[in-house]
Amino acid sequence: MAEMIEPKVLKGFRDSLPEGEGKRKTLIQKLEKVFELFGYQPIDTPVLEYTQVLLGKGGGETDKQMFRFEDNGGRDVALRFDLTVPFARFMAANHSKLVLPFRRYHIAKVWRGENTQKGRYREFFQCDFDIVGTRSVMADMDTLLLMVKAMDVLGVPSYEIKINHRGLFHQLLSHLHISDHSTEILRIVDKLSKIGEQEVSSLLEGIITKERTKDILDFVQKEANNKDTLKKMERLSGGPSEASKRLGEILDLLDSQGLSSYFILDPSIARGLDYYTGVVFETFLRDLPQIGSVCSGGRYDQLANLYTKEDLPGVGASVGLDRLLAGLEELGIEMEDQVKTQVLILHEDSAHSSEYLKAAQFLRQRGIGVEIYPQKKKLPAQYTYGEKKRIPFALILEKGTESILFSMKELSTGERFDGLSLDMVLERLSI
Amino acid sequence: MAEMIEPKVLKGFRDSLPEGEGKRKTLIQKLEKVFELFGYQPIDTPVLEYTQVLLGKGGGETDKQMFRFEDNGGRDVALRFDLTVPFARFMAANHSKLVLPFRRYHIAKVWRGENTQKGRYREFFQCDFDIVGTRSVMADMDTLLLMVKAMDVLGVPSYEIKINHRGLFHQLLSHLHISDHSTEILRIVDKLSKIGEQEVSSLLEGIITKERTKDILDFVQKEANNKDTLKKMERLSGGPSEASKRLGEILDLLDSQGLSSYFILDPSIARGLDYYTGVVFETFLRDLPQIGSVCSGGRYDQLANLYTKEDLPGVGASVGLDRLLAGLEELGIEMEDQVKTQVLILHEDSAHSSEYLKAAQFLRQRGIGVEIYPQKKKLPAQYTYGEKKRIPFALILEKGTESILFSMKELSTGERFDGLSLDMVLERLSI
């Protein structure tokens, strides 16, 4: 036998134990149900891709964080750092096999070599949903309404979705004749909620004049209501435009569905990623704004253009699963880690193994989750096992009876019923 | 805009489109339900591990096939090539946080740089379930009965589970005084069903004498029934032993459950992997034996010993998800790719968008999957979309009526009902 190997996981990686994994599964199941109510279909893509495919048009930060290497065949490959870029590649490769407009969701892991000191993990789940093949405002609405439905289904008591339009900001920069610096300016403005107005102001003044900086900071201020904010944005950016019209349509449609109160037009929302071209949005838990957005996205009309000449405009969003799960827990909204096992059959005498197995088979056939304690052991130890695993009932085979009868004990109360046939056990379980 | 990037996936990797992904999800859901009936709980582990952890005790072949590299922090890391080795590491790291005996399942991707010419993929799913912390025969039974239940639930019409015990074979080799070559001999015998007796014979004769080769080939022959096979194995290997007693107990317990006909004691089943120490098994579809085992496993009493001094014996199995799915499809057993969208709301006039949205909201609230066709388009194109996506019903908003009424068309028959309120639509959908 070789020397002992330390059973450690890599920095920034972690095991998922049954309780946490059960909760994540419950959250995912709930989200999947919502996706299906809206006609979104599941897809999957490889975890490894050609680095060139992933590098495409990502933000500069994620590039440096990629797990990138040369495979045994000498290919330059990397683990995906999000699900959006692989999806663009997927659409370019498969659009002819799909029915457009195409709605998809994808729940899977992604990897980023981030600084773990910020409490971030290098392996985490993303949950994306998109609709591709249409520029319609109704597709934007699809995304926003799905977000509302998901929050409802998860039982989030209070949240707000901040929306904006990338085009309007570009229009402002163009109107102010500072479009040359648009990428840097966008990145700085995107940090507004994190670093504050003063810091943003001084960063901007490193690039543009004081006056233009003031114009931008005026523009990103919200007004008393969405309509007023939109009017101001139009005014400062040089008048109505396609982008402001789209925002107006969205606000009207949200109004028509009685949902205005959930949405805030916020001109400071820029979203760091380069690929957004239209409406963008972020979702905040009102009681936990500090954890950041739990669901973000937007419209990207050129994403797949890196890989195909086919016109594949899309809109979608990404749910921050781990962040959302942690947030819900902090709000006291527990995802049930369903106790799947209902009955523990106690193992008093291995000579009765075949009776234990038959009883388990009988109950499982009727949909009841059953465990047989696998070996003979003192009963208190077996009860402790059942209690620790939160199994509600224990079954004990009664000895010395002619027919096969069981005692059934409710582990939380200690209440006990003797002389039960399996049919009677089943009856008791259904009460 | 940069040059176009070819949207290709790596050799041996593939995209999963909605239809295939839906079927895989259905298969996984069915298996998960069975796991839960038996009290197995979900876990997850990192996709990347220290290479040293993975190298541990794996077979030599898989080592060479690893996707191994140095990460940005200079660590020697690799993508997992199975779920068993990471599980051993998981148990060593987490046993004190778990309630033992511990039943877990894990369904996730693994990676092997295999020769793709054999029609194999470099990224594929594994589905493992194990019970750890007991040497009891009842844990072996748990695994075998779960396999039977899974085959039943999946609707597999005819299958057989071949079982054997690693210990008996080692006993034979010891009895024949050729234990020194046990690893090579095991690997050769494991190929019996693939390369045939003659080839195995000539390979063995490269290592041991003609006589010993004959002894081994005698030993691995099945007899007319399991009892006789067991008797012969005992006789040739020098008499009864712990291992033969364990096999006898399993055969008796299977008999007591009326399940003997599914199980064949087959002394030629060796399983290539080094870590098995006790009972081993493989599952074959009787109508498709050529695709190989769809569920294999065994008992490993020292697996975690590489990482811990804690005694963590276990038994479990792995379902070959992709192979099973392909096999079931070949047998005509379709996993439903559930049509989740029930209703397509047609988009005739964008001025009515808010009515479309309200109707969708009404129906989704009642659990009906609804899509709104996202943009105005000629109706035949919208019908074609619905038919291609196998959506059963289309809703058309009726114009010029005072109240909001819909026509509902069944797309497969063309049958149409006019003048329906949403309540009436709901009623029709529930028929």
GROMACS .gro file of C-alpha atoms in nm, chain B:
model
  431
  432MET     CA    1  -1.548   4.273  -3.595
  433ALA     CA    2  -1.288   4.002  -3.577
  434GLU     CA    3  -1.267   3.718  -3.827
  435MET     CA    4  -1.528   3.446  -3.799
  436ILE     CA    5  -1.448   3.167  -3.551
  437GLU     CA    6  -1.553   2.818  -3.651
  438PRO     CA    7  -1.824   2.704  -3.404
  439LYS     CA    8  -1.684   2.355  -3.368
  440VAL     CA    9  -1.671   2.133  -3.060
  441LEU     CA   10  -1.368   1.927  -2.960
  442LYS     CA   11  -1.323   1.579  -3.098
  443GLY     CA   12  -1.511   1.331  -2.882
  444PHE     CA   13  -1.735   1.602  -2.738
  445ARG     CA   14  -2.088   1.692  -2.846
  446ASP     CA   15  -2.377   1.927  -2.795
  447SER     CA   16  -2.699   1.793  -2.650
  448LEU     CA   17  -3.005   1.926  -2.832
  449PRO     CA   18  -3.344   1.964  -2.662
  450GLU     CA   19  -3.490   1.632  -2.775
  451GLY     CA   20  -3.196   1.422  -2.658
  452GLU     CA   21  -3.148   1.630  -2.347
  453GLY     CA   22  -3.516   1.593  -2.259
  454LYS     CA   23  -3.490   1.217  -2.288
  455ARG     CA   24  -3.178   1.204  -2.075
  456LYS     CA   25  -3.350   1.417  -1.813
  457THR     CA   26  -3.646   1.179  -1.809
  458LEU     CA   27  -3.416   0.880  -1.765
  459ILE     CA   28  -3.231   1.055  -1.484
  460GLN     CA   29  -3.555   1.151  -1.310
  461LYS     CA   30  -3.674   0.790  -1.318
  462LEU     CA   31  -3.345   0.665  -1.175
  463GLU     CA   32  -3.346   0.934  -0.906
  464LYS     CA   33  -3.691   0.824  -0.799
  465VAL     CA   34  -3.560   0.468  -0.754
  466PHE     CA   35  -3.256   0.590  -0.560
  467GLU     CA   36  -3.486   0.780  -0.329
  468LEU     CA   37  -3.711   0.476  -0.275
  469PHE     CA   38  -3.400   0.305  -0.138
  470GLY     CA   39  -3.283   0.598   0.073
  471TYR     CA   40  -2.987   0.705  -0.142
  472GLN     CA   41  -2.906   1.076  -0.116
  473PRO     CA   42  -2.750   1.308  -0.376
  474ILE     CA   43  -2.399   1.448  -0.342
  475ASP     CA   44  -2.164   1.637  -0.571
  476THR     CA   45  -1.788   1.672  -0.594
  477PRO     CA   46  -1.559   1.907  -0.790
  478VAL     CA   47  -1.497   1.834  -1.157
  479LEU     CA   48  -1.128   1.917  -1.108
  480GLU     CA   49  -0.916   1.740  -0.847
  481TYR     CA   50  -0.549   1.717  -0.758
  482THR     CA   51  -0.398   1.467  -1.003
  483GLN     CA   52  -0.242   1.284  -0.714
  484VAL     CA   53  -0.585   1.224  -0.561
  485LEU     CA   54  -0.721   1.085  -0.887
  486LEU     CA   55  -0.416   0.878  -0.975
  487GLY     CA   56  -0.445   0.700  -0.641
  488LYS     CA   57  -0.534   0.347  -0.735
  489GLY     CA   58  -0.711   0.375  -1.071
  490GLY     CA   59  -0.652   0.130  -1.351
  491GLY     CA   60  -0.347   0.208  -1.561
  492GLU     CA   61  -0.552   0.273  -1.872
  493THR     CA   62  -0.761   0.554  -1.730
  494ASP     CA   63  -0.451   0.730  -1.598
  495LYS     CA   64  -0.317   0.782  -1.947
  496GLN     CA   65  -0.654   0.908  -2.062
  497MET     CA   66  -0.683   1.184  -1.805
  498PHE     CA   67  -0.724   1.548  -1.901
  499ARG     CA   68  -0.437   1.663  -1.684
  500PHE     CA   69  -0.273   2.005  -1.665
  501GLU     CA   70  -0.110   2.264  -1.447
  502ASP     CA   71  -0.349   2.532  -1.326
  503ASN     CA   72  -0.265   2.902  -1.297
  504GLY     CA   73  -0.147   2.843  -0.941
  505GLY     CA   74   0.101   2.577  -1.056
  506ARG     CA   75  -0.106   2.286  -0.920
  507ASP     CA   76  -0.105   1.951  -1.098
  508VAL     CA   77  -0.478   1.897  -1.159
  509ALA     CA   78  -0.702   1.678  -1.373
  510LEU     CA   79  -1.064   1.631  -1.473
  511ARG     CA   80  -1.216   1.329  -1.296
  512PHE     CA   81  -1.232   1.015  -1.512
  513ASP     CA   82  -1.493   0.843  -1.297
  514LEU     CA   83  -1.710   0.916  -0.993
  515THR     CA   84  -1.573   0.636  -0.777
  516VAL     CA   85  -1.228   0.773  -0.701
  517PRO     CA   86  -1.361   1.120  -0.613
  518PHE     CA   87  -1.621   0.947  -0.395
  519ALA     CA   88  -1.350   0.763  -0.204
  520ARG     CA   89  -1.176   1.098  -0.150
  521PHE     CA   90  -1.512   1.251  -0.051
  522MET     CA   91  -1.574   0.980   0.209
  523ALA     CA   92  -1.226   1.019   0.354
  524ALA     CA   93  -1.274   1.396   0.380
  525ASN     CA   94  -1.633   1.403   0.504
  526HIS     CA   95  -1.711   1.079   0.689
  527SER     CA   96  -1.732   1.254   1.023
  528LYS     CA   97  -2.006   1.485   0.892
  529LEU     CA   98  -2.217   1.199   0.754
  530VAL     CA   99  -2.446   0.948   0.917
  531LEU     CA  100  -2.304   0.600   0.852
  532PRO     CA  101  -2.393   0.365   0.689
  533PHE     CA  102  -2.418   0.626   0.417
  534ARG     CA  103  -2.607   0.579   0.091
  535ARG     CA  104  -2.528   0.822  -0.186
  536TYR     CA  105  -2.591   0.869  -0.555
  537HIS     CA  106  -2.409   1.098  -0.793
  538ILE     CA  107  -2.504   1.167  -1.153
  539ALA     CA  108  -2.247   1.378  -1.336
  540LYS     CA  109  -2.005   1.402  -1.624
  541VAL     CA  110  -1.663   1.240  -1.640
  542TRP     CA  111  -1.385   1.279  -1.899
  543ARG     CA  112  -1.151   1.037  -2.068
  544GLY     CA  113  -0.927   1.109  -2.365
  545GLU     CA  114  -1.033   0.783  -2.528
  546ASN     CA  115  -0.987   0.678  -2.884
  547THR     CA  116  -1.297   0.820  -3.047
  548GLN     CA  117  -1.274   0.580  -3.339
  549LYS     CA  118  -1.443   0.316  -3.123
  550GLY     CA  119  -1.750   0.540  -3.120
  551ARG     CA  120  -1.669   0.648  -2.769
  552TYR     CA  121  -1.704   0.997  -2.635
  553ARG     CA  122  -1.451   1.185  -2.429
  554GLU     CA  123  -1.720   1.347  -2.217
  555PHE     CA  124  -1.998   1.131  -2.083
  556PHE     CA  125  -2.232   1.085  -1.790
  557GLN     CA  126  -2.190   0.842  -1.508
  558CYS     CA  127  -2.454   0.756  -1.254
  559ASP     CA  128  -2.317   0.593  -0.940
  560PHE     CA  129  -2.485   0.473  -0.624
  561ASP     CA  130  -2.309   0.331  -0.320
  562ILE     CA  131  -2.357   0.234   0.039
  563VAL     CA  132  -2.057   0.288   0.262
  564GLY     CA  133  -1.975   0.193   0.617
  565THR     CA  134  -2.086  -0.169   0.628
  566ARG     CA  135  -1.966  -0.512   0.516
  567SER     CA  136  -2.313  -0.662   0.554
  568VAL     CA  137  -2.453  -0.890   0.288
  569MET     CA  138  -2.767  -0.678   0.315
  570ALA     CA  139  -2.574  -0.388   0.163
  571ASP     CA  140  -2.478  -0.610  -0.131
  572MET     CA  141  -2.848  -0.699  -0.157
  573ASP     CA  142  -2.946  -0.332  -0.144
  574THR     CA  143  -2.736  -0.270  -0.452
  575LEU     CA  144  -2.866  -0.572  -0.643
  576LEU     CA  145  -3.232  -0.507  -0.559
  577LEU     CA  146  -3.196  -0.144  -0.658
  578MET     CA  147  -3.064  -0.258  -0.996
  579VAL     CA  148  -3.369  -0.484  -1.040
  580LYS     CA  149  -3.604  -0.202  -0.941
  581ALA     CA  150  -3.435   0.039  -1.181
  582MET     CA  151  -3.469  -0.202  -1.473
  583ASP     CA  152  -3.837  -0.253  -1.384
  584VAL     CA  153  -3.910   0.118  -1.358
  585LEU     CA  154  -3.739   0.182  -1.692
  586GLY     CA  155  -3.952  -0.089  -1.850
  587VAL     CA  156  -3.662  -0.310  -1.963
  588PRO     CA  157  -3.836  -0.628  -2.078
  589SER     CA  158  -3.555  -0.878  -2.035
  590TYR     CA  159  -3.219  -0.852  -1.866
  591GLU     CA  160  -2.977  -1.052  -1.656
  592ILE     CA  161  -2.737  -0.956  -1.383
  593LYS     CA  162  -2.420  -1.160  -1.378
  594ILE     CA  163  -2.256  -1.184  -1.039
  595ASN     CA  164  -1.929  -1.317  -0.909
  596HIS     CA  165  -1.691  -1.267  -0.618
  597ARG     CA  166  -1.339  -1.138  -0.663
  598GLY     CA  167  -1.221  -1.329  -0.356
  599LEU     CA  168  -1.304  -1.667  -0.503
  600PHE     CA  169  -1.092  -1.605  -0.807
  601HIS     CA  170  -0.800  -1.493  -0.592
  602GLN     CA  171  -0.850  -1.805  -0.385
  603LEU     CA  172  -0.828  -2.015  -0.700
  604LEU     CA  173  -0.505  -1.844  -0.803
  605SER     CA  174  -0.363  -1.892  -0.457
  606HIS     CA  175  -0.471  -2.257  -0.457
  607LEU     CA  176  -0.296  -2.297  -0.795
  608HIS     CA  177   0.011  -2.110  -0.664
  609ILE     CA  178  -0.005  -1.843  -0.937
  610SER     CA  179  -0.112  -1.543  -0.724
  611ASP     CA  180   0.194  -1.348  -0.838
  612HIS     CA  181   0.030  -1.293  -1.174
  613SER     CA  182  -0.317  -1.219  -1.040
  614THR     CA  183  -0.351  -0.867  -1.184
  615GLU     CA  184  -0.256  -0.970  -1.538
  616ILE     CA  185  -0.464  -1.288  -1.521
  617LEU     CA  186  -0.770  -1.095  -1.399
  618ARG     CA  187  -0.736  -0.846  -1.682
  619ILE     CA  188  -0.714  -1.121  -1.941
  620VAL     CA  189  -1.006  -1.323  -1.803
  621ASP     CA  190  -1.215  -1.006  -1.792
  622LYS     CA  191  -1.194  -0.997  -2.172
  623LEU     CA  192  -1.342  -1.346  -2.214
  624SER     CA  193  -1.679  -1.235  -2.351
  625LYS     CA  194  -1.511  -0.993  -2.591
  626ILE     CA  195  -1.222  -1.194  -2.733
  627GLY     CA  196  -1.336  -1.554  -2.674
  628GLU     CA  197  -1.188  -1.855  -2.501
  629GLN     CA  198  -0.916  -1.932  -2.754
  630GLU     CA  199  -0.765  -1.586  -2.741
  631VAL     CA  200  -0.783  -1.577  -2.360
  632SER     CA  201  -0.619  -1.918  -2.350
  633SER     CA  202  -0.326  -1.813  -2.566
  634LEU     CA  203  -0.281  -1.489  -2.369
  635LEU     CA  204  -0.280  -1.682  -2.040
  636GLU     CA  205  -0.028  -1.931  -2.174
  637GLY     CA  206   0.207  -1.639  -2.222
  638ILE     CA  207   0.212  -1.608  -1.843
  639ILE     CA  208   0.132  -1.946  -1.687
  640THR     CA  209   0.148  -2.313  -1.785
  641LYS     CA  210  -0.094  -2.489  -2.016
  642GLU     CA  211  -0.229  -2.688  -1.724
  643ARG     CA  212  -0.298  -2.387  -1.507
  644THR     CA  213  -0.457  -2.214  -1.803
  645LYS     CA  214  -0.692  -2.510  -1.837
  646ASP     CA  215  -0.773  -2.493  -1.463
  647ILE     CA  216  -0.865  -2.129  -1.498
  648LEU     CA  217  -1.077  -2.188  -1.805
  649ASP     CA  218  -1.256  -2.471  -1.624
  650PHE     CA  219  -1.321  -2.247  -1.330
  651VAL     CA  220  -1.474  -1.966  -1.533
  652GLN     CA  221  -1.729  -2.199  -1.703
  653LYS     CA  222  -2.086  -2.164  -1.581
  654GLU     CA  223  -2.270  -2.482  -1.481
  655ALA     CA  224  -2.638  -2.561  -1.543
  656ASN     CA  225  -2.754  -2.350  -1.248
  657ASN     CA  226  -2.616  -2.107  -0.991
  658LYS     CA  227  -2.597  -2.362  -0.709
  659ASP     CA  228  -2.395  -2.601  -0.922
  660THR     CA  229  -2.167  -2.325  -1.041
  661LEU     CA  230  -2.101  -2.222  -0.682
  662LYS     CA  231  -2.027  -2.581  -0.581
  663LYS     CA  232  -1.778  -2.619  -0.865
  664MET     CA  233  -1.609  -2.290  -0.779
  665GLU     CA  234  -1.572  -2.399  -0.417
  666ARG     CA  235  -1.431  -2.735  -0.520
  667LEU     CA  236  -1.175  -2.598  -0.767
  668SER     CA  237  -1.060  -2.319  -0.537
  669GLY     CA  238  -0.986  -2.550  -0.246
  670GLY     CA  239  -1.312  -2.565  -0.052
  671PRO     CA  240  -1.564  -2.330   0.116
  672SER     CA  241  -1.446  -1.988   0.222
  673GLU     CA  242  -1.572  -1.648   0.335
  674ALA     CA  243  -1.616  -1.554  -0.028
  675SER     CA  244  -1.811  -1.862  -0.131
  676LYS     CA  245  -2.025  -1.830   0.182
  677ARG     CA  246  -2.108  -1.469   0.089
  678LEU     CA  247  -2.207  -1.574  -0.263
  679GLY     CA  248  -2.424  -1.850  -0.116
  680GLU     CA  249  -2.600  -1.604   0.115
  681ILE     CA  250  -2.668  -1.368  -0.172
  682LEU     CA  251  -2.807  -1.648  -0.389
  683ASP     CA  252  -3.032  -1.763  -0.104
  684LEU     CA  253  -3.161  -1.414  -0.033
  685LEU     CA  254  -3.230  -1.353  -0.403
  686ASP     CA  255  -3.416  -1.683  -0.404
  687SER     CA  256  -3.622  -1.576  -0.103
  688GLN     CA  257  -3.735  -1.270  -0.300
  689GLY     CA  258  -3.829  -1.474  -0.607
  690LEU     CA  259  -3.557  -1.303  -0.808
  691SER     CA  260  -3.324  -1.594  -0.890
  692SER     CA  261  -3.414  -1.591  -1.256
  693TYR     CA  262  -3.258  -1.247  -1.306
  694PHE     CA  263  -2.922  -1.344  -1.163
  695ILE     CA  264  -2.653  -1.564  -1.309
  696LEU     CA  265  -2.349  -1.663  -1.112
  697ASP     CA  266  -2.078  -1.623  -1.373
  698PRO     CA  267  -1.722  -1.699  -1.261
  699SER     CA  268  -1.581  -1.524  -1.567
  700ILE     CA  269  -1.695  -1.180  -1.453
  701ALA     CA  270  -1.382  -1.019  -1.312
  702ARG     CA  271  -1.432  -0.643  -1.367
  703GLY     CA  272  -1.109  -0.480  -1.475
  704LEU     CA  273  -1.086  -0.232  -1.192
  705ASP     CA  274  -0.840  -0.295  -0.915
  706TYR     CA  275  -1.044  -0.167  -0.627
  707TYR     CA  276  -1.307  -0.441  -0.607
  708THR     CA  277  -1.255  -0.687  -0.324
  709GLY     CA  278  -1.585  -0.876  -0.295
  710VAL     CA  279  -1.895  -0.940  -0.498
  711VAL     CA  280  -1.894  -0.793  -0.851
  712PHE     CA  281  -2.178  -0.769  -1.102
  713GLU     CA  282  -2.269  -0.662  -1.455
  714THR     CA  283  -2.610  -0.611  -1.613
  715PHE     CA  284  -2.695  -0.707  -1.969
  716LEU     CA  285  -3.003  -0.644  -2.179
  717ARG     CA  286  -3.087  -0.994  -2.303
  718ASP     CA  287  -3.194  -0.863  -2.642
  719LEU     CA  288  -2.883  -0.647  -2.681
  720PRO     CA  289  -2.596  -0.827  -2.507
  721GLN     CA  290  -2.350  -0.686  -2.760
  722ILE     CA  291  -2.375  -0.331  -2.618
  723GLY     CA  292  -2.212  -0.458  -2.300
  724SER     CA  293  -2.306  -0.404  -1.938
  725VAL     CA  294  -2.545  -0.116  -1.866
  726CYS     CA  295  -2.492  -0.128  -1.490
  727SER     CA  296  -2.183  -0.266  -1.320
  728GLY     CA  297  -2.033  -0.255  -0.977
  729GLY     CA  298  -1.917  -0.444  -0.677
  730ARG     CA  299  -1.786  -0.436  -0.325
  731TYR     CA  300  -1.468  -0.248  -0.242
  732ASP     CA  301  -1.354  -0.275   0.115
  733GLN     CA  302  -1.037  -0.070   0.091
  734LEU     CA  303  -1.116   0.205  -0.158
  735ALA     CA  304  -1.089   0.498   0.082
  736ASN     CA  305  -0.781   0.350   0.250
  737LEU     CA  306  -0.567   0.551   0.013
  738TYR     CA  307  -0.682   0.868   0.187
  739THR     CA  308  -0.777   0.769   0.541
  740LYS     CA  309  -0.720   0.516   0.816
  741GLU     CA  310  -1.093   0.514   0.883
  742ASP     CA  311  -1.252   0.180   0.794
  743LEU     CA  312  -1.496   0.261   0.511
  744PRO     CA  313  -1.599  -0.056   0.328
  745GLY     CA  314  -1.857  -0.008   0.058
  746VAL     CA  315  -2.055  -0.158  -0.224
  747GLY     CA  316  -2.214   0.013  -0.521
  748ALA     CA  317  -2.267   0.027  -0.891
  749SER     CA  318  -2.255   0.259  -1.188
  750VAL     CA  319  -2.527   0.293  -1.450
  751GLY     CA  320  -2.398   0.358  -1.802
  752LEU     CA  321  -2.649   0.631  -1.875
  753ASP     CA  322  -2.570   0.700  -2.239
  754ARG     CA  323  -2.533   0.333  -2.325
  755LEU     CA  324  -2.856   0.247  -2.144
  756LEU     CA  325  -3.043   0.530  -2.317
  757ALA     CA  326  -2.918   0.415  -2.657
  758GLY     CA  327  -3.003   0.054  -2.569
  759LEU     CA  328  -3.355   0.138  -2.456
  760GLU     CA  329  -3.412   0.337  -2.773
  761GLU     CA  330  -3.294   0.042  -2.982
  762LEU     CA  331  -3.543  -0.178  -2.795
  763GLY     CA  332  -3.820   0.068  -2.878
  764ILE     CA  333  -3.853   0.191  -2.519
  765GLU     CA  334  -3.876   0.566  -2.561
  766MET     CA  335  -3.812   0.800  -2.275
  767GLU     CA  336  -4.082   1.059  -2.320
  768ASP     CA  337  -3.935   1.389  -2.425
  769GLN     CA  338  -4.235   1.541  -2.254
  770VAL     CA  339  -4.403   1.809  -2.459
  771LYS     CA  340  -4.413   2.073  -2.192
  772THR     CA  341  -4.579   2.349  -2.390
  773GLN     CA  342  -4.950   2.282  -2.420
  774VAL     CA  343  -5.067   2.605  -2.578
  775LEU     CA  344  -4.923   2.838  -2.840
  776ILE     CA  345  -5.084   3.181  -2.839
  777LEU     CA  346  -5.075   3.316  -3.193
  778HIS     CA  347  -4.950   3.666  -3.255
  779GLU     CA  348  -5.170   3.835  -3.514
  780ASP     CA  349  -5.155   4.196  -3.405
  781SER     CA  350  -4.896   4.347  -3.172
  782ALA     CA  351  -5.158   4.593  -3.049
  783HIS     CA  352  -5.303   4.296  -2.862
  784SER     CA  353  -4.978   4.203  -2.690
  785SER     CA  354  -5.111   4.281  -2.344
  786GLU     CA  355  -5.407   4.045  -2.405
  787TYR     CA  356  -5.170   3.770  -2.514
  788LEU     CA  357  -4.963   3.822  -2.203
  789LYS     CA  358  -5.269   3.816  -1.978
  790ALA     CA  359  -5.396   3.495  -2.133
  791ALA     CA  360  -5.054   3.333  -2.092
  792GLN     CA  361  -5.036   3.446  -1.732
  793PHE     CA  362  -5.385   3.308  -1.661
  794LEU     CA  363  -5.302   2.966  -1.801
  795ARG     CA  364  -4.952   2.940  -1.652
  796GLN     CA  365  -5.096   3.027  -1.313
  797ARG     CA  366  -5.299   2.708  -1.353
  798GLY     CA  367  -4.996   2.496  -1.445
  799ILE     CA  368  -5.040   2.502  -1.824
  800GLY     CA  369  -4.722   2.546  -2.031
  801VAL     CA  370  -4.776   2.838  -2.269
  802GLU     CA  371  -4.572   3.009  -2.537
  803ILE     CA  372  -4.667   3.330  -2.708
  804TYR     CA  373  -4.534   3.347  -3.061
  805PRO     CA  374  -4.301   3.640  -3.007
  806GLN     CA  375  -4.367   3.851  -3.311
  807LYS     CA  376  -4.628   3.924  -3.573
  808LYS     CA  377  -4.600   3.682  -3.861
  809LYS     CA  378  -4.833   3.518  -4.115
  810LEU     CA  379  -5.045   3.258  -3.938
  811PRO     CA  380  -4.933   2.956  -4.148
  812ALA     CA  381  -4.574   3.017  -4.034
  813GLN     CA  382  -4.690   3.030  -3.673
  814TYR     CA  383  -4.890   2.708  -3.715
  815THR     CA  384  -4.584   2.542  -3.865
  816TYR     CA  385  -4.383   2.647  -3.561
  817GLY     CA  386  -4.642   2.491  -3.331
  818GLU     CA  387  -4.655   2.170  -3.530
  819LYS     CA  388  -4.277   2.134  -3.547
  820LYS     CA  389  -4.259   2.181  -3.174
  821ARG     CA  390  -4.548   1.935  -3.125
  822ILE     CA  391  -4.750   2.187  -2.926
  823PRO     CA  392  -5.103   2.042  -2.907
  824PHE     CA  393  -5.315   2.359  -2.913
  825ALA     CA  394  -5.312   2.706  -3.067
  826LEU     CA  395  -5.512   2.998  -2.929
  827ILE     CA  396  -5.624   3.282  -3.156
  828LEU     CA  397  -5.762   3.602  -3.005
  829GLU     CA  398  -6.098   3.674  -3.167
  830LYS     CA  399  -6.127   4.023  -3.309
  831GLY     CA  400  -6.416   4.258  -3.284
  832THR     CA  401  -6.578   4.097  -2.984
  833GLU     CA  402  -6.659   4.303  -2.678
  834SER     CA  403  -6.520   4.055  -2.426
  835ILE     CA  404  -6.188   3.875  -2.465
  836LEU     CA  405  -6.262   3.550  -2.648
  837PHE     CA  406  -6.039   3.296  -2.818
  838SER     CA  407  -6.058   3.034  -3.086
  839MET     CA  408  -5.875   2.718  -2.993
  840LYS     CA  409  -5.739   2.484  -3.256
  841GLU     CA  410  -5.607   2.135  -3.201
  842LEU     CA  411  -5.301   2.131  -3.424
  843SER     CA  412  -5.292   1.757  -3.493
  844THR     CA  413  -5.655   1.733  -3.606
  845GLY     CA  414  -5.736   2.087  -3.713
  846GLU     CA  415  -6.047   2.074  -3.494
  847ARG     CA  416  -6.146   2.422  -3.386
  848PHE     CA  417  -6.365   2.572  -3.114
  849ASP     CA  418  -6.469   2.937  -3.131
  850GLY     CA  419  -6.585   3.194  -2.883
  851LEU     CA  420  -6.411   3.053  -2.577
  852SER     CA  421  -6.341   3.251  -2.263
  853LEU     CA  422  -6.019   3.163  -2.084
  854ASP     CA  423  -6.216   2.958  -1.833
  855MET     CA  424  -6.364   2.762  -2.120
  856VAL     CA  425  -6.018   2.717  -2.273
  857LEU     CA  426  -5.901   2.577  -1.942
  858GLU     CA  427  -6.195   2.342  -1.929
  859ARG     CA  428  -6.124   2.215  -2.282
  860LEU     CA  429  -5.755   2.159  -2.193
  861SER     CA  430  -5.848   1.947  -1.895
  862ILE     CA  431  -6.064   1.706  -2.098
   0.00000   0.00000   0.00000
